[in-house]
Amino acid sequence: MWQRIVLGLGLVLVSGAVLAAKPAPMPQEHMIGVRVSIDAAGKVTSAQPSDPAAIAALNQAATEIARKLPFDPATKDGVAATSETSLFMLLALEPKANGQFGIRLKKAVSGPDRSKSAPLIPPSYQQRGDRSAMIVISVDLRPDGSVDPATIKPVLMELKVKSSFAEARYLDAIAASLRDSHYVLDKVAGTDVPARLTLPYKFGAGGQRQRAGEEDADEKDKAKDGKPVEKKPTPEMRAESLVPGVTLPKVRFTAPPEAPPAAS
């Protein structure tokens, strides 16, 4: 039921509007952030774009979609409580027959939002071949939203070409980008909640970081038998409260399977 409401709203944007086609090609997917307030029943009571500089139509669509999404409410001492969190939505632009675009919600996750960060500089080391990697780390956020670098720990290390030296270089690069970062924490019953954050980092064949919605080079290729290369799901950001007796709100959304391409 919720998926039908969300997807229906996303496809027509707001009040039946659609994105007009641009002469220049537009990225097909956009990650949009929205700050939401949630009541003790898990219903969104307010939603505001996290980045006012993002494309206005996408911000408007994301805000309307966010208001319809259900949440598992936060709890305090076993009792459901009001909360605030940041919602991150991957919106896909889908071309229409009339040359315009509709919007479909592909992914939604919630948790603290990074408000200040250093750029992630890809590690530089000598290695032949594919340098793509999936690195997942966990780290503690202090009560003021700053990162505790001493708590950074690897959760998952998947390198195309396995190397303990390369693993260490990726972890160094991630730690350097997090060292001076600052997050807008989730609030439960009006109080900021420090959290243990799990973060995925995906790097391309050349060692550069890939953002949500960017396709792997090997996923564009075909296997020798002509079948597409199987696409592995990307781990999602997760946040867990560090305050005993407090749990954070969590968005409930599962994207339906994508429709197969229309026969030509």
mmCIF file of C-alpha atoms in Angstrom:
data_model
loop_
_atom_site.group_PDB
_atom_site.id
_atom_site.type_symbol
_atom_site.label_atom_id
_atom_site.label_comp_id
_atom_site.label_asym_id
_atom_site.label_seq_id
_atom_site.Cartn_x
_atom_site.Cartn_y
_atom_site.Cartn_z
ATOM 1 C CA MET A 1 0.000 0.000 0.000
ATOM 2 C CA TRP A 2 2.706 2.484 1.035
ATOM 3 C CA GLN A 3 4.849 1.605 -1.953
ATOM 4 C CA ARG A 4 1.965 2.267 -4.345
ATOM 5 C CA ILE A 5 1.278 5.645 -2.741
ATOM 6 C CA VAL A 6 4.939 6.670 -2.773
ATOM 7 C CA LEU A 7 5.647 5.518 -6.289
ATOM 8 C CA GLY A 8 2.473 7.046 -7.619
ATOM 9 C CA LEU A 9 3.328 10.368 -6.070
ATOM 10 C CA GLY A 10 6.924 10.162 -7.293
ATOM 11 C CA LEU A 11 5.953 9.558 -10.901
ATOM 12 C CA VAL A 12 3.790 12.656 -11.154
ATOM 13 C CA LEU A 13 5.923 14.753 -8.801
ATOM 14 C CA VAL A 14 3.760 17.300 -7.033
ATOM 15 C CA SER A 15 0.282 18.341 -8.129
ATOM 16 C CA GLY A 16 0.697 16.461 -11.395
ATOM 17 C CA ALA A 17 3.853 18.290 -12.474
ATOM 18 C CA VAL A 18 6.734 16.538 -14.231
ATOM 19 C CA LEU A 19 10.314 17.540 -14.891
ATOM 20 C CA ALA A 20 10.672 19.121 -18.295
ATOM 21 C CA ALA A 21 13.348 17.559 -20.457
ATOM 22 C CA LYS A 22 16.611 19.514 -20.708
ATOM 23 C CA PRO A 23 18.680 19.898 -23.866
ATOM 24 C CA ALA A 24 21.737 18.646 -21.945
ATOM 25 C CA PRO A 25 21.593 15.113 -20.491
ATOM 26 C CA MET A 26 20.722 14.916 -16.787
ATOM 27 C CA PRO A 27 22.019 12.347 -14.306
ATOM 28 C CA GLN A 28 19.508 9.520 -14.077
ATOM 29 C CA GLU A 29 19.630 9.211 -10.281
ATOM 30 C CA HIS A 30 19.884 11.765 -7.474
ATOM 31 C CA MET A 31 20.383 11.303 -3.735
ATOM 32 C CA ILE A 32 18.195 13.858 -1.923
ATOM 33 C CA GLY A 33 18.218 14.492 1.831
ATOM 34 C CA VAL A 34 15.223 15.568 3.912
ATOM 35 C CA ARG A 35 15.112 16.317 7.650
ATOM 36 C CA VAL A 36 11.950 14.839 9.160
ATOM 37 C CA SER A 37 10.130 14.955 12.496
ATOM 38 C CA ILE A 38 8.291 11.796 13.524
ATOM 39 C CA ASP A 39 5.593 11.233 16.135
ATOM 40 C CA ALA A 40 5.374 8.313 18.552
ATOM 41 C CA ALA A 41 3.231 6.382 16.057
ATOM 42 C CA GLY A 42 5.933 6.521 13.365
ATOM 43 C CA LYS A 43 4.182 9.159 11.246
ATOM 44 C CA VAL A 44 6.129 12.037 9.686
ATOM 45 C CA THR A 45 4.817 15.357 11.009
ATOM 46 C CA SER A 46 7.182 17.712 9.158
ATOM 47 C CA ALA A 47 9.777 17.497 6.387
ATOM 48 C CA GLN A 48 12.344 20.010 5.154
ATOM 49 C CA PRO A 49 15.003 19.615 2.426
ATOM 50 C CA SER A 50 18.503 19.205 3.845
ATOM 51 C CA ASP A 51 20.114 20.965 0.868
ATOM 52 C CA PRO A 52 18.149 23.983 -0.414
ATOM 53 C CA ALA A 53 20.636 24.235 -3.311
ATOM 54 C CA ALA A 54 19.552 20.884 -4.784
ATOM 55 C CA ILE A 55 17.263 20.842 -7.849
ATOM 56 C CA ALA A 56 14.057 22.501 -6.663
ATOM 57 C CA ALA A 57 11.691 20.021 -8.329
ATOM 58 C CA LEU A 58 13.549 17.092 -6.765
ATOM 59 C CA ASN A 59 13.544 18.735 -3.335
ATOM 60 C CA GLN A 60 9.805 19.322 -3.645
ATOM 61 C CA ALA A 61 9.131 15.759 -4.772
ATOM 62 C CA ALA A 62 11.372 14.285 -2.047
ATOM 63 C CA THR A 63 9.638 16.330 0.641
ATOM 64 C CA GLU A 64 6.201 15.142 -0.480
ATOM 65 C CA ILE A 65 7.367 11.517 -0.661
ATOM 66 C CA ALA A 66 8.986 11.777 2.799
ATOM 67 C CA ARG A 67 5.694 12.840 4.366
ATOM 68 C CA LYS A 68 4.100 9.574 3.181
ATOM 69 C CA LEU A 69 6.810 7.161 4.360
ATOM 70 C CA PRO A 70 6.182 5.166 7.570
ATOM 71 C CA PHE A 71 8.816 4.772 10.289
ATOM 72 C CA ASP A 72 9.529 2.436 13.133
ATOM 73 C CA PRO A 73 9.304 5.043 15.904
ATOM 74 C CA ALA A 74 12.126 5.833 18.284
ATOM 75 C CA THR A 75 11.826 4.470 21.804
ATOM 76 C CA LYS A 76 13.007 5.606 25.214
ATOM 77 C CA ASP A 77 12.952 3.112 28.089
ATOM 78 C CA GLY A 78 10.740 0.841 26.021
ATOM 79 C CA VAL A 79 8.145 3.519 25.229
ATOM 80 C CA ALA A 80 7.640 4.999 21.741
ATOM 81 C CA ALA A 81 8.838 8.611 21.574
ATOM 82 C CA THR A 82 8.889 11.578 19.187
ATOM 83 C CA SER A 83 12.054 11.981 17.154
ATOM 84 C CA GLU A 84 13.925 13.745 14.368
ATOM 85 C CA THR A 85 16.166 12.131 11.765
ATOM 86 C CA SER A 86 17.633 12.709 8.328
ATOM 87 C CA LEU A 87 16.120 10.763 5.442
ATOM 88 C CA PHE A 88 18.176 9.983 2.341
ATOM 89 C CA MET A 89 16.255 9.060 -0.812
ATOM 90 C CA LEU A 90 17.645 7.841 -4.110
ATOM 91 C CA LEU A 91 15.322 9.217 -6.796
ATOM 92 C CA ALA A 92 15.481 7.835 -10.327
ATOM 93 C CA LEU A 93 14.568 10.031 -13.289
ATOM 94 C CA GLU A 94 12.662 8.008 -15.858
ATOM 95 C CA PRO A 95 12.161 9.396 -19.385
ATOM 96 C CA LYS A 96 8.601 9.602 -20.676
ATOM 97 C CA ALA A 97 7.326 9.211 -24.227
ATOM 98 C CA ASN A 98 6.624 12.953 -24.393
ATOM 99 C CA GLY A 99 10.294 13.815 -23.729
ATOM 100 C CA GLN A 100 9.746 14.666 -20.058
ATOM 101 C CA PHE A 101 10.775 12.833 -16.879
ATOM 102 C CA GLY A 102 8.937 11.058 -14.096
ATOM 103 C CA ILE A 103 10.443 10.139 -10.714
ATOM 104 C CA ARG A 104 10.657 6.806 -8.920
ATOM 105 C CA LEU A 105 11.876 6.205 -5.383
ATOM 106 C CA LYS A 106 14.593 3.506 -5.466
ATOM 107 C CA LYS A 107 16.017 3.624 -1.955
ATOM 108 C CA ALA A 108 15.325 5.274 1.401
ATOM 109 C CA VAL A 109 17.515 5.132 4.521
ATOM 110 C CA SER A 110 17.518 7.234 7.683
ATOM 111 C CA GLY A 111 20.133 8.338 10.197
ATOM 112 C CA PRO A 112 22.536 11.167 11.117
ATOM 113 C CA ASP A 113 23.475 13.549 8.302
ATOM 114 C CA ARG A 114 27.038 14.703 7.716
ATOM 115 C CA SER A 115 27.064 18.498 7.862
ATOM 116 C CA LYS A 116 30.833 18.991 7.631
ATOM 117 C CA SER A 117 33.464 16.774 6.072
ATOM 118 C CA ALA A 118 36.846 16.729 4.409
ATOM 119 C CA PRO A 119 37.034 15.405 0.841
ATOM 120 C CA LEU A 120 37.759 11.698 0.500
ATOM 121 C CA ILE A 121 41.012 11.478 -1.452
ATOM 122 C CA PRO A 122 41.365 8.105 -3.203
ATOM 123 C CA PRO A 123 44.394 6.165 -1.948
ATOM 124 C CA SER A 124 47.464 6.291 -4.134
ATOM 125 C CA TYR A 125 49.492 3.103 -4.416
ATOM 126 C CA GLN A 126 51.136 1.072 -7.134
ATOM 127 C CA GLN A 127 49.005 -1.851 -8.261
ATOM 128 C CA ARG A 128 48.218 -3.326 -11.622
ATOM 129 C CA GLY A 129 44.687 -4.257 -12.532
ATOM 130 C CA ASP A 130 41.301 -3.404 -11.077
ATOM 131 C CA ARG A 131 41.398 -1.348 -7.853
ATOM 132 C CA SER A 132 37.653 -1.423 -7.179
ATOM 133 C CA ALA A 133 36.629 -2.095 -3.590
ATOM 134 C CA MET A 134 33.716 -2.136 -1.176
ATOM 135 C CA ILE A 135 34.777 -0.973 2.280
ATOM 136 C CA VAL A 136 32.354 -0.776 5.214
ATOM 137 C CA ILE A 137 33.445 0.812 8.493
ATOM 138 C CA SER A 138 31.813 1.663 11.799
ATOM 139 C CA VAL A 139 32.531 4.725 13.921
ATOM 140 C CA ASP A 140 31.146 6.435 17.030
ATOM 141 C CA LEU A 141 29.541 9.884 16.896
ATOM 142 C CA ARG A 142 29.991 11.930 20.063
ATOM 143 C CA PRO A 143 27.112 13.832 21.752
ATOM 144 C CA ASP A 144 28.152 17.008 19.891
ATOM 145 C CA GLY A 145 28.007 15.249 16.504
ATOM 146 C CA SER A 146 31.772 15.011 16.044
ATOM 147 C CA VAL A 147 33.508 11.786 15.036
ATOM 148 C CA ASP A 148 35.663 9.784 17.442
ATOM 149 C CA PRO A 149 38.507 8.646 15.122
ATOM 150 C CA ALA A 150 39.770 6.112 17.670
ATOM 151 C CA THR A 151 36.574 4.069 17.223
ATOM 152 C CA ILE A 152 36.878 3.552 13.431
ATOM 153 C CA LYS A 153 36.779 -0.174 12.716
ATOM 154 C CA PRO A 154 36.510 -2.156 9.468
ATOM 155 C CA VAL A 155 33.304 -4.176 9.086
ATOM 156 C CA LEU A 156 33.728 -5.404 5.507
ATOM 157 C CA MET A 157 36.743 -5.333 3.167
ATOM 158 C CA GLU A 158 36.065 -6.542 -0.370
ATOM 159 C CA LEU A 159 38.783 -5.718 -2.902
ATOM 160 C CA LYS A 160 38.805 -6.881 -6.501
ATOM 161 C CA VAL A 161 42.495 -7.628 -6.060
ATOM 162 C CA LYS A 162 43.098 -8.660 -2.454
ATOM 163 C CA SER A 163 45.959 -6.909 -0.697
ATOM 164 C CA SER A 164 46.480 -6.120 2.990
ATOM 165 C CA PHE A 165 48.555 -3.097 1.951
ATOM 166 C CA ALA A 166 45.707 -1.768 -0.220
ATOM 167 C CA GLU A 167 43.171 -2.398 2.553
ATOM 168 C CA ALA A 168 45.256 -0.263 4.920
ATOM 169 C CA ARG A 169 45.492 2.548 2.337
ATOM 170 C CA TYR A 170 41.698 2.608 1.867
ATOM 171 C CA LEU A 171 41.148 2.711 5.634
ATOM 172 C CA ASP A 172 43.671 5.560 5.961
ATOM 173 C CA ALA A 173 41.832 7.550 3.267
ATOM 174 C CA ILE A 174 38.458 7.017 4.943
ATOM 175 C CA ALA A 175 39.819 7.913 8.388
ATOM 176 C CA ALA A 176 41.348 11.134 7.020
ATOM 177 C CA SER A 177 38.012 12.211 5.532
ATOM 178 C CA LEU A 178 36.128 11.452 8.768
ATOM 179 C CA ARG A 179 38.598 13.013 11.208
ATOM 180 C CA ASP A 180 37.120 16.540 11.100
ATOM 181 C CA SER A 181 33.605 15.534 10.082
ATOM 182 C CA HIS A 182 30.511 16.672 11.964
ATOM 183 C CA TYR A 183 27.028 15.146 11.904
ATOM 184 C CA VAL A 184 23.509 16.345 12.628
ATOM 185 C CA LEU A 185 22.440 13.696 15.124
ATOM 186 C CA ASP A 186 19.039 12.072 15.440
ATOM 187 C CA LYS A 187 16.922 13.442 18.276
ATOM 188 C CA VAL A 188 14.740 11.336 20.552
ATOM 189 C CA ALA A 189 12.285 13.123 22.866
ATOM 190 C CA GLY A 190 14.039 16.396 21.989
ATOM 191 C CA THR A 191 17.570 15.238 22.905
ATOM 192 C CA ASP A 192 20.501 14.597 20.552
ATOM 193 C CA VAL A 193 21.512 10.935 20.602
ATOM 194 C CA PRO A 194 25.155 9.896 20.036
ATOM 195 C CA ALA A 195 25.297 6.873 17.769
ATOM 196 C CA ARG A 196 27.420 4.105 16.332
ATOM 197 C CA LEU A 197 27.392 4.687 12.575
ATOM 198 C CA THR A 198 28.072 2.060 9.917
ATOM 199 C CA LEU A 199 29.147 3.564 6.587
ATOM 200 C CA PRO A 200 29.720 1.919 3.187
ATOM 201 C CA TYR A 201 32.371 3.233 0.779
ATOM 202 C CA LYS A 202 32.382 2.003 -2.808
ATOM 203 C CA PHE A 203 35.457 2.601 -4.991
ATOM 204 C CA GLY A 204 35.698 2.189 -8.763
ATOM 205 C CA ALA A 205 38.274 0.343 -10.848
ATOM 206 C CA GLY A 206 40.604 3.342 -10.773
ATOM 207 C CA GLY A 207 40.363 3.738 -6.988
ATOM 208 C CA GLN A 208 37.959 6.696 -7.099
ATOM 209 C CA ARG A 209 34.899 6.697 -4.852
ATOM 210 C CA GLN A 210 31.534 5.889 -6.437
ATOM 211 C CA ARG A 211 28.388 7.639 -5.247
ATOM 212 C CA ALA A 212 24.906 6.181 -4.967
ATOM 213 C CA GLY A 213 23.430 5.667 -8.414
ATOM 214 C CA GLU A 214 26.771 5.422 -10.204
ATOM 215 C CA GLU A 215 27.152 2.184 -12.120
ATOM 216 C CA ASP A 216 30.169 -0.089 -11.885
ATOM 217 C CA ALA A 217 32.139 -0.404 -15.092
ATOM 218 C CA ASP A 218 31.918 -4.198 -14.926
ATOM 219 C CA GLU A 219 28.132 -4.026 -14.497
ATOM 220 C CA LYS A 220 27.886 -2.370 -17.912
ATOM 221 C CA ASP A 221 29.743 -5.243 -19.500
ATOM 222 C CA LYS A 222 28.311 -8.601 -20.465
ATOM 223 C CA ALA A 223 29.628 -11.984 -19.474
ATOM 224 C CA LYS A 224 30.993 -14.259 -22.189
ATOM 225 C CA ASP A 225 27.678 -16.088 -22.441
ATOM 226 C CA GLY A 226 25.869 -12.809 -23.148
ATOM 227 C CA LYS A 227 24.151 -12.577 -19.750
ATOM 228 C CA PRO A 228 24.476 -9.427 -17.600
ATOM 229 C CA VAL A 229 26.990 -9.487 -14.763
ATOM 230 C CA GLU A 230 25.127 -10.086 -11.502
ATOM 231 C CA LYS A 231 24.878 -6.880 -9.474
ATOM 232 C CA LYS A 232 25.606 -7.189 -5.762
ATOM 233 C CA PRO A 233 23.485 -5.094 -3.392
ATOM 234 C CA THR A 234 25.365 -2.178 -1.843
ATOM 235 C CA PRO A 235 25.398 -2.165 1.984
ATOM 236 C CA GLU A 236 23.383 0.668 3.506
ATOM 237 C CA MET A 237 24.232 3.206 6.163
ATOM 238 C CA ARG A 238 23.031 2.175 9.637
ATOM 239 C CA ALA A 239 22.909 4.018 12.953
ATOM 240 C CA GLU A 240 22.498 2.553 16.429
ATOM 241 C CA SER A 241 22.010 4.566 19.606
ATOM 242 C CA LEU A 242 24.877 4.641 22.095
ATOM 243 C CA VAL A 243 22.477 5.688 24.871
ATOM 244 C CA PRO A 244 21.172 2.754 26.930
ATOM 245 C CA GLY A 245 17.393 2.407 26.698
ATOM 246 C CA VAL A 246 17.115 4.579 23.562
ATOM 247 C CA THR A 247 16.523 3.342 20.011
ATOM 248 C CA LEU A 248 16.557 5.523 16.892
ATOM 249 C CA PRO A 249 13.728 5.858 14.350
ATOM 250 C CA LYS A 250 14.051 3.846 11.153
ATOM 251 C CA VAL A 251 12.314 4.357 7.819
ATOM 252 C CA ARG A 252 10.312 1.401 6.478
ATOM 253 C CA PHE A 253 10.728 1.116 2.723
ATOM 254 C CA THR A 254 11.449 -1.762 0.391
ATOM 255 C CA ALA A 255 11.721 -0.904 -3.279
ATOM 256 C CA PRO A 256 9.625 -3.140 -5.543
ATOM 257 C CA PRO A 257 11.480 -5.017 -8.276
ATOM 258 C CA GLU A 258 12.218 -2.963 -11.346
ATOM 259 C CA ALA A 259 10.072 -3.620 -14.371
ATOM 260 C CA PRO A 260 11.909 -5.307 -17.282
ATOM 261 C CA PRO A 261 12.702 -3.031 -20.239
ATOM 262 C CA ALA A 262 9.999 -2.818 -22.867
ATOM 263 C CA ALA A 263 10.526 -4.968 -25.927
ATOM 264 C CA SER A 264 11.660 -3.003 -28.954
#
